[in-house]
mmCIF file of C-alpha atoms and ligand atoms in Angstrom:
data_model
loop_
_atom_site.group_PDB
_atom_site.id
_atom_site.type_symbol
_atom_site.label_atom_id
_atom_site.label_comp_id
_atom_site.label_asym_id
_atom_site.label_seq_id
_atom_site.Cartn_x
_atom_site.Cartn_y
_atom_site.Cartn_z
ATOM 1 C CA MET F 239 -161.834 -278.181 209.241
ATOM 2 C CA GLY F 240 -161.422 -281.869 208.367
ATOM 3 C CA GLU F 241 -158.315 -284.005 208.684
ATOM 4 C CA MET F 242 -155.141 -282.912 207.047
ATOM 5 C CA GLU F 243 -152.031 -284.963 207.141
ATOM 6 C CA ASP F 244 -148.780 -284.405 205.292
ATOM 7 C CA LEU F 245 -150.312 -281.965 202.869
ATOM 8 C CA CYS F 246 -153.288 -284.252 202.263
ATOM 9 C CA VAL F 247 -156.842 -283.853 203.324
ATOM 10 C CA THR F 248 -157.985 -287.327 204.365
ATOM 11 C CA GLU F 249 -161.589 -286.672 205.461
ATOM 12 C CA CYS F 250 -163.895 -283.633 204.994
ATOM 13 C CA THR F 251 -167.653 -283.163 204.719
ATOM 14 C CA ARG F 252 -167.891 -279.390 204.784
ATOM 15 C CA CYS F 253 -169.537 -279.055 201.337
ATOM 16 C CA PRO F 254 -172.648 -281.178 201.055
ATOM 17 C CA ALA F 255 -173.069 -280.736 197.284
ATOM 18 C CA LEU F 256 -169.401 -281.775 196.718
ATOM 19 C CA VAL F 257 -169.518 -284.751 199.080
ATOM 20 C CA ASP F 258 -172.356 -285.887 196.847
ATOM 21 C CA SER F 259 -170.619 -285.291 193.524
ATOM 22 C CA ARG F 260 -167.137 -286.470 194.414
ATOM 23 C CA SER F 261 -165.862 -289.991 194.371
ATOM 24 C CA ARG F 262 -162.843 -289.005 196.351
ATOM 25 C CA ILE F 263 -160.849 -286.025 197.592
ATOM 26 C CA VAL F 264 -158.175 -284.945 195.159
ATOM 27 C CA ASN F 265 -155.052 -283.616 196.892
ATOM 28 C CA GLY F 266 -152.099 -281.748 195.519
ATOM 29 C CA THR F 267 -149.277 -283.685 193.834
ATOM 30 C CA GLY F 268 -145.560 -283.086 193.576
ATOM 31 C CA PRO F 269 -142.576 -282.629 195.856
ATOM 32 C CA LYS F 270 -142.892 -281.017 199.193
ATOM 33 C CA GLY F 271 -139.860 -278.851 198.455
ATOM 34 C CA ALA F 272 -141.059 -277.666 194.940
ATOM 35 C CA ASP F 273 -140.187 -274.010 194.117
ATOM 36 C CA LEU F 274 -143.335 -273.658 191.906
ATOM 37 C CA LEU F 275 -146.883 -274.343 192.983
ATOM 38 C CA PHE F 276 -149.583 -274.384 190.363
ATOM 39 C CA VAL F 277 -153.037 -273.785 191.552
ATOM 40 C CA GLY F 278 -156.105 -274.802 189.415
ATOM 41 C CA GLU F 279 -159.823 -274.430 190.087
ATOM 42 C CA GLY F 280 -161.029 -277.893 191.064
ATOM 43 C CA PRO F 281 -160.964 -281.498 190.012
ATOM 44 C CA GLY F 282 -162.817 -282.446 186.804
ATOM 45 C CA ALA F 283 -164.147 -285.986 185.918
ATOM 46 C CA GLN F 284 -160.645 -287.538 185.205
ATOM 47 C CA GLU F 285 -159.113 -286.012 188.285
ATOM 48 C CA ASP F 286 -161.978 -287.297 190.437
ATOM 49 C CA ASP F 287 -161.479 -290.708 188.795
ATOM 50 C CA GLN F 288 -157.731 -290.853 189.225
ATOM 51 C CA GLY F 289 -157.304 -288.940 192.461
ATOM 52 C CA GLU F 290 -154.746 -286.509 191.042
ATOM 53 C CA PRO F 291 -155.003 -282.917 189.718
ATOM 54 C CA PHE F 292 -154.611 -282.094 186.055
ATOM 55 C CA VAL F 293 -154.600 -285.540 184.614
ATOM 56 C CA GLY F 294 -157.211 -284.923 181.920
ATOM 57 C CA ARG F 295 -157.059 -282.742 178.789
ATOM 58 C CA SER F 296 -156.006 -279.564 180.647
ATOM 59 C CA GLY F 297 -153.371 -281.744 182.368
ATOM 60 C CA SER F 298 -151.930 -282.737 178.956
ATOM 61 C CA VAL F 299 -151.734 -279.052 177.955
ATOM 62 C CA LEU F 300 -150.084 -278.173 181.229
ATOM 63 C CA ASP F 301 -147.494 -281.118 180.983
ATOM 64 C CA ASP F 302 -146.622 -280.168 177.395
ATOM 65 C CA GLY F 303 -146.329 -276.467 178.344
ATOM 66 C CA LEU F 304 -144.048 -277.303 181.266
ATOM 67 C CA ARG F 305 -141.875 -279.472 178.995
ATOM 68 C CA ALA F 306 -141.611 -276.797 176.425
ATOM 69 C CA VAL F 307 -139.951 -274.485 178.859
ATOM 70 C CA GLY F 308 -137.601 -277.097 180.430
ATOM 71 C CA LEU F 309 -139.770 -277.953 183.437
ATOM 72 C CA GLU F 310 -141.027 -281.467 184.342
ATOM 73 C CA ARG F 311 -144.382 -282.105 185.914
ATOM 74 C CA GLU F 312 -142.575 -284.235 188.602
ATOM 75 C CA ALA F 313 -140.548 -281.295 189.800
ATOM 76 C CA VAL F 314 -143.417 -278.839 190.531
ATOM 77 C CA ARG F 315 -146.383 -278.998 192.811
ATOM 78 C CA ILE F 316 -149.908 -278.938 191.472
ATOM 79 C CA THR F 317 -152.999 -278.448 193.526
ATOM 80 C CA ASN F 318 -156.570 -277.004 193.300
ATOM 81 C CA CYS F 319 -158.616 -274.351 195.121
ATOM 82 C CA VAL F 320 -161.241 -276.968 196.014
ATOM 83 C CA ARG F 321 -160.275 -280.657 196.311
ATOM 84 C CA CYS F 322 -163.669 -282.221 195.438
ATOM 85 C CA ARG F 323 -165.340 -282.346 192.010
ATOM 86 C CA PRO F 324 -168.160 -279.840 191.687
ATOM 87 C CA PRO F 325 -171.380 -281.371 190.020
ATOM 88 C CA ALA F 326 -171.485 -281.043 186.240
ATOM 89 C CA ASN F 327 -168.124 -279.271 186.308
ATOM 90 C CA ARG F 328 -169.602 -276.088 187.627
ATOM 91 C CA ASP F 329 -167.468 -273.461 189.187
ATOM 92 C CA PRO F 330 -167.005 -273.880 192.928
ATOM 93 C CA THR F 331 -169.256 -271.465 194.894
ATOM 94 C CA ASP F 332 -167.842 -268.780 197.316
ATOM 95 C CA ASP F 333 -168.766 -270.992 200.226
ATOM 96 C CA GLU F 334 -167.064 -274.029 198.873
ATOM 97 C CA LEU F 335 -163.846 -271.927 198.090
ATOM 98 C CA ALA F 336 -163.980 -270.591 201.641
ATOM 99 C CA ASN F 337 -164.433 -274.102 203.073
ATOM 100 C CA CYS F 338 -161.413 -275.453 201.316
ATOM 101 C CA ARG F 339 -159.247 -272.278 201.801
ATOM 102 C CA GLY F 340 -157.681 -273.522 204.990
ATOM 103 C CA TYR F 341 -156.268 -276.572 203.313
ATOM 104 C CA LEU F 342 -154.821 -274.480 200.424
ATOM 105 C CA GLU F 343 -153.253 -272.076 202.849
ATOM 106 C CA ALA F 344 -151.811 -274.993 204.917
ATOM 107 C CA GLU F 345 -150.339 -276.509 201.676
ATOM 108 C CA ILE F 346 -148.829 -273.111 200.797
ATOM 109 C CA ASP F 347 -147.373 -272.757 204.182
ATOM 110 C CA GLN F 348 -145.904 -276.104 204.370
ATOM 111 C CA LEU F 349 -144.480 -275.899 200.828
ATOM 112 C CA ASP F 350 -143.250 -272.260 201.081
ATOM 113 C CA PRO F 351 -142.924 -271.967 197.331
ATOM 114 C CA GLU F 352 -140.842 -269.389 195.519
ATOM 115 C CA VAL F 353 -143.805 -268.532 193.222
ATOM 116 C CA ILE F 354 -147.543 -269.510 193.061
ATOM 117 C CA VAL F 355 -148.757 -269.802 189.532
ATOM 118 C CA THR F 356 -152.561 -269.449 189.352
ATOM 119 C CA LEU F 357 -154.190 -271.203 186.398
ATOM 120 C CA GLY F 358 -157.250 -269.317 185.247
ATOM 121 C CA LYS F 359 -159.768 -266.890 186.697
ATOM 122 C CA VAL F 360 -161.012 -268.817 189.708
ATOM 123 C CA PRO F 361 -157.731 -269.423 191.505
ATOM 124 C CA THR F 362 -156.353 -265.948 190.509
ATOM 125 C CA GLU F 363 -159.302 -264.142 191.922
ATOM 126 C CA HIS F 364 -159.487 -266.443 194.897
ATOM 127 C CA LEU F 365 -155.945 -265.735 195.952
ATOM 128 C CA LEU F 366 -155.690 -262.175 194.919
ATOM 129 C CA GLU F 367 -159.192 -261.330 196.400
ATOM 130 C CA ARG F 368 -160.195 -259.079 193.561
ATOM 131 C CA SER F 369 -161.725 -259.407 190.212
ATOM 132 C CA VAL F 370 -159.119 -260.121 187.547
ATOM 133 C CA ALA F 371 -159.203 -260.153 183.720
ATOM 134 C CA VAL F 372 -156.855 -263.037 183.370
ATOM 135 C CA THR F 373 -156.002 -262.722 179.704
ATOM 136 C CA LYS F 374 -155.000 -259.150 180.282
ATOM 137 C CA GLU F 375 -153.031 -259.718 183.401
ATOM 138 C CA ALA F 376 -151.407 -263.130 182.507
ATOM 139 C CA GLY F 377 -147.717 -263.053 182.957
ATOM 140 C CA THR F 378 -147.766 -260.397 185.735
ATOM 141 C CA LEU F 379 -146.249 -261.078 189.150
ATOM 142 C CA GLU F 380 -147.940 -259.765 192.194
ATOM 143 C CA ASP F 381 -147.037 -259.621 195.851
ATOM 144 C CA VAL F 382 -149.905 -260.888 197.969
ATOM 145 C CA ARG F 383 -150.479 -262.003 201.548
ATOM 146 C CA ILE F 384 -151.932 -265.468 201.843
ATOM 147 C CA GLY F 385 -152.690 -266.612 205.365
ATOM 148 C CA GLY F 386 -150.735 -263.597 206.611
ATOM 149 C CA GLU F 387 -147.524 -264.530 204.768
ATOM 150 C CA PRO F 388 -146.015 -262.519 201.967
ATOM 151 C CA ARG F 389 -146.141 -264.573 198.618
ATOM 152 C CA ARG F 390 -145.326 -264.036 194.974
ATOM 153 C CA LEU F 391 -148.157 -264.872 192.624
ATOM 154 C CA LEU F 392 -147.816 -265.228 188.815
ATOM 155 C CA VAL F 393 -151.033 -264.900 186.904
ATOM 156 C CA CYS F 394 -151.504 -267.465 184.148
ATOM 157 C CA VAL F 395 -154.368 -268.456 181.880
ATOM 158 C CA HIS F 396 -156.046 -271.801 182.390
ATOM 159 C CA PRO F 397 -154.525 -274.456 180.175
ATOM 160 C CA ALA F 398 -157.923 -275.284 178.720
ATOM 161 C CA ALA F 399 -158.225 -271.713 177.498
ATOM 162 C CA THR F 400 -155.481 -272.502 174.887
ATOM 163 C CA LEU F 401 -157.847 -275.151 173.462
ATOM 164 C CA TYR F 402 -160.710 -272.857 172.928
ATOM 165 C CA ASP F 403 -158.631 -269.812 171.916
ATOM 166 C CA ARG F 404 -155.415 -270.449 169.997
ATOM 167 C CA SER F 405 -154.240 -266.854 170.642
ATOM 168 C CA GLN F 406 -153.754 -267.790 174.307
ATOM 169 C CA GLU F 407 -151.201 -270.446 173.498
ATOM 170 C CA GLU F 408 -148.476 -267.733 173.343
ATOM 171 C CA THR F 409 -149.626 -266.099 176.569
ATOM 172 C CA PHE F 410 -149.570 -269.476 178.359
ATOM 173 C CA ARG F 411 -146.131 -270.298 177.031
ATOM 174 C CA THR F 412 -144.469 -266.981 177.923
ATOM 175 C CA THR F 413 -146.139 -267.174 181.445
ATOM 176 C CA LEU F 414 -144.603 -270.627 181.939
ATOM 177 C CA GLU F 415 -141.290 -269.410 180.707
ATOM 178 C CA ARG F 416 -141.428 -266.612 183.344
ATOM 179 C CA ALA F 417 -142.328 -269.186 185.975
ATOM 180 C CA ALA F 418 -139.234 -271.282 184.973
ATOM 181 C CA GLU F 419 -136.934 -268.275 185.159
ATOM 182 C CA LEU F 420 -138.339 -267.186 188.513
ATOM 183 C CA ALA F 421 -137.838 -270.636 189.925
ATOM 184 C CA ASP F 422 -134.262 -270.774 188.509
ATOM 185 C CA ILE F 423 -133.246 -267.406 189.699
ATOM 186 C CA ASP F 424 -134.536 -267.726 193.247
ATOM 187 C CA GLY F 425 -134.299 -271.447 193.605
ATOM 188 C CA THR F 426 -131.963 -273.116 195.897
ATOM 189 C CA GLU F 427 -128.560 -274.468 194.748
ATOM 190 C CA GLY F 428 -128.969 -277.818 193.009
ATOM 191 C CA GLY F 429 -132.713 -277.251 192.561
ATOM 192 C CA GLN F 430 -133.962 -279.708 189.955
ATOM 193 C CA THR F 431 -136.824 -277.661 188.663
ATOM 194 C CA ARG F 432 -135.325 -277.370 185.181
ATOM 195 C CA LEU F 433 -134.226 -280.198 183.068
ATOM 196 C CA ASP F 434 -131.141 -278.159 181.819
ATOM 197 C CA GLY F 435 -127.979 -280.068 182.442
ATOM 198 C CA TYR F 436 -129.667 -283.367 183.241
HETATM 199 N N1 URA J 293 -158.822 -277.981 185.853
HETATM 200 C C1 URA J 293 -158.523 -277.567 186.982
HETATM 201 O O1 URA J 293 -158.697 -276.404 187.257
HETATM 202 N N2 URA J 293 -158.021 -278.385 187.830
HETATM 203 C C2 URA J 293 -157.823 -279.621 187.600
HETATM 204 O O2 URA J 293 -157.283 -280.464 188.431
HETATM 205 C C3 URA J 293 -158.132 -280.145 186.301
HETATM 206 C C4 URA J 293 -158.662 -279.286 185.363
#
């Protein structure tokens, strides 16, 4: 494994193709005490450029969706299955997912979130370790062991899916609503996940 400090990978050369295609390592963003952890697939062009997950078009959809259910981006943690941009935005390979898995597990362990929300097929299948029809299973909460620890995982469609298929907007919104409720119910006193009352 490469270097990881304070939830951030500072150096890693495990995936030759990604070392070539990336301009930087894109680490997770958001508070270390966040109740909700959103996990995407991997950085795209804008994320690679800015060094932050979900800052492009998908990021706008995610931010709008969060706001619509009373969550703010700054209150949740957002990360990806792989931290380096795959060439031509292809999906990360199984080897690349495996190479980056330790970093994701370390981030999950250190964060200890109430709920992990997987955005789309790649992160959902990666963390549930089975094939998943995401549009069918979106909104369902599953118990899963990640790095040996019991976790709760909420399946969500990828924000970009709502751009290609309008019918997924409602699925996306109701899943985020559920995430907000779960963070509220189980969150610690004084948690600031929701904007209500502020
Ligand atoms: N899509 C993802 O899965 N992750 C990002 O960071 C951006 C877009």
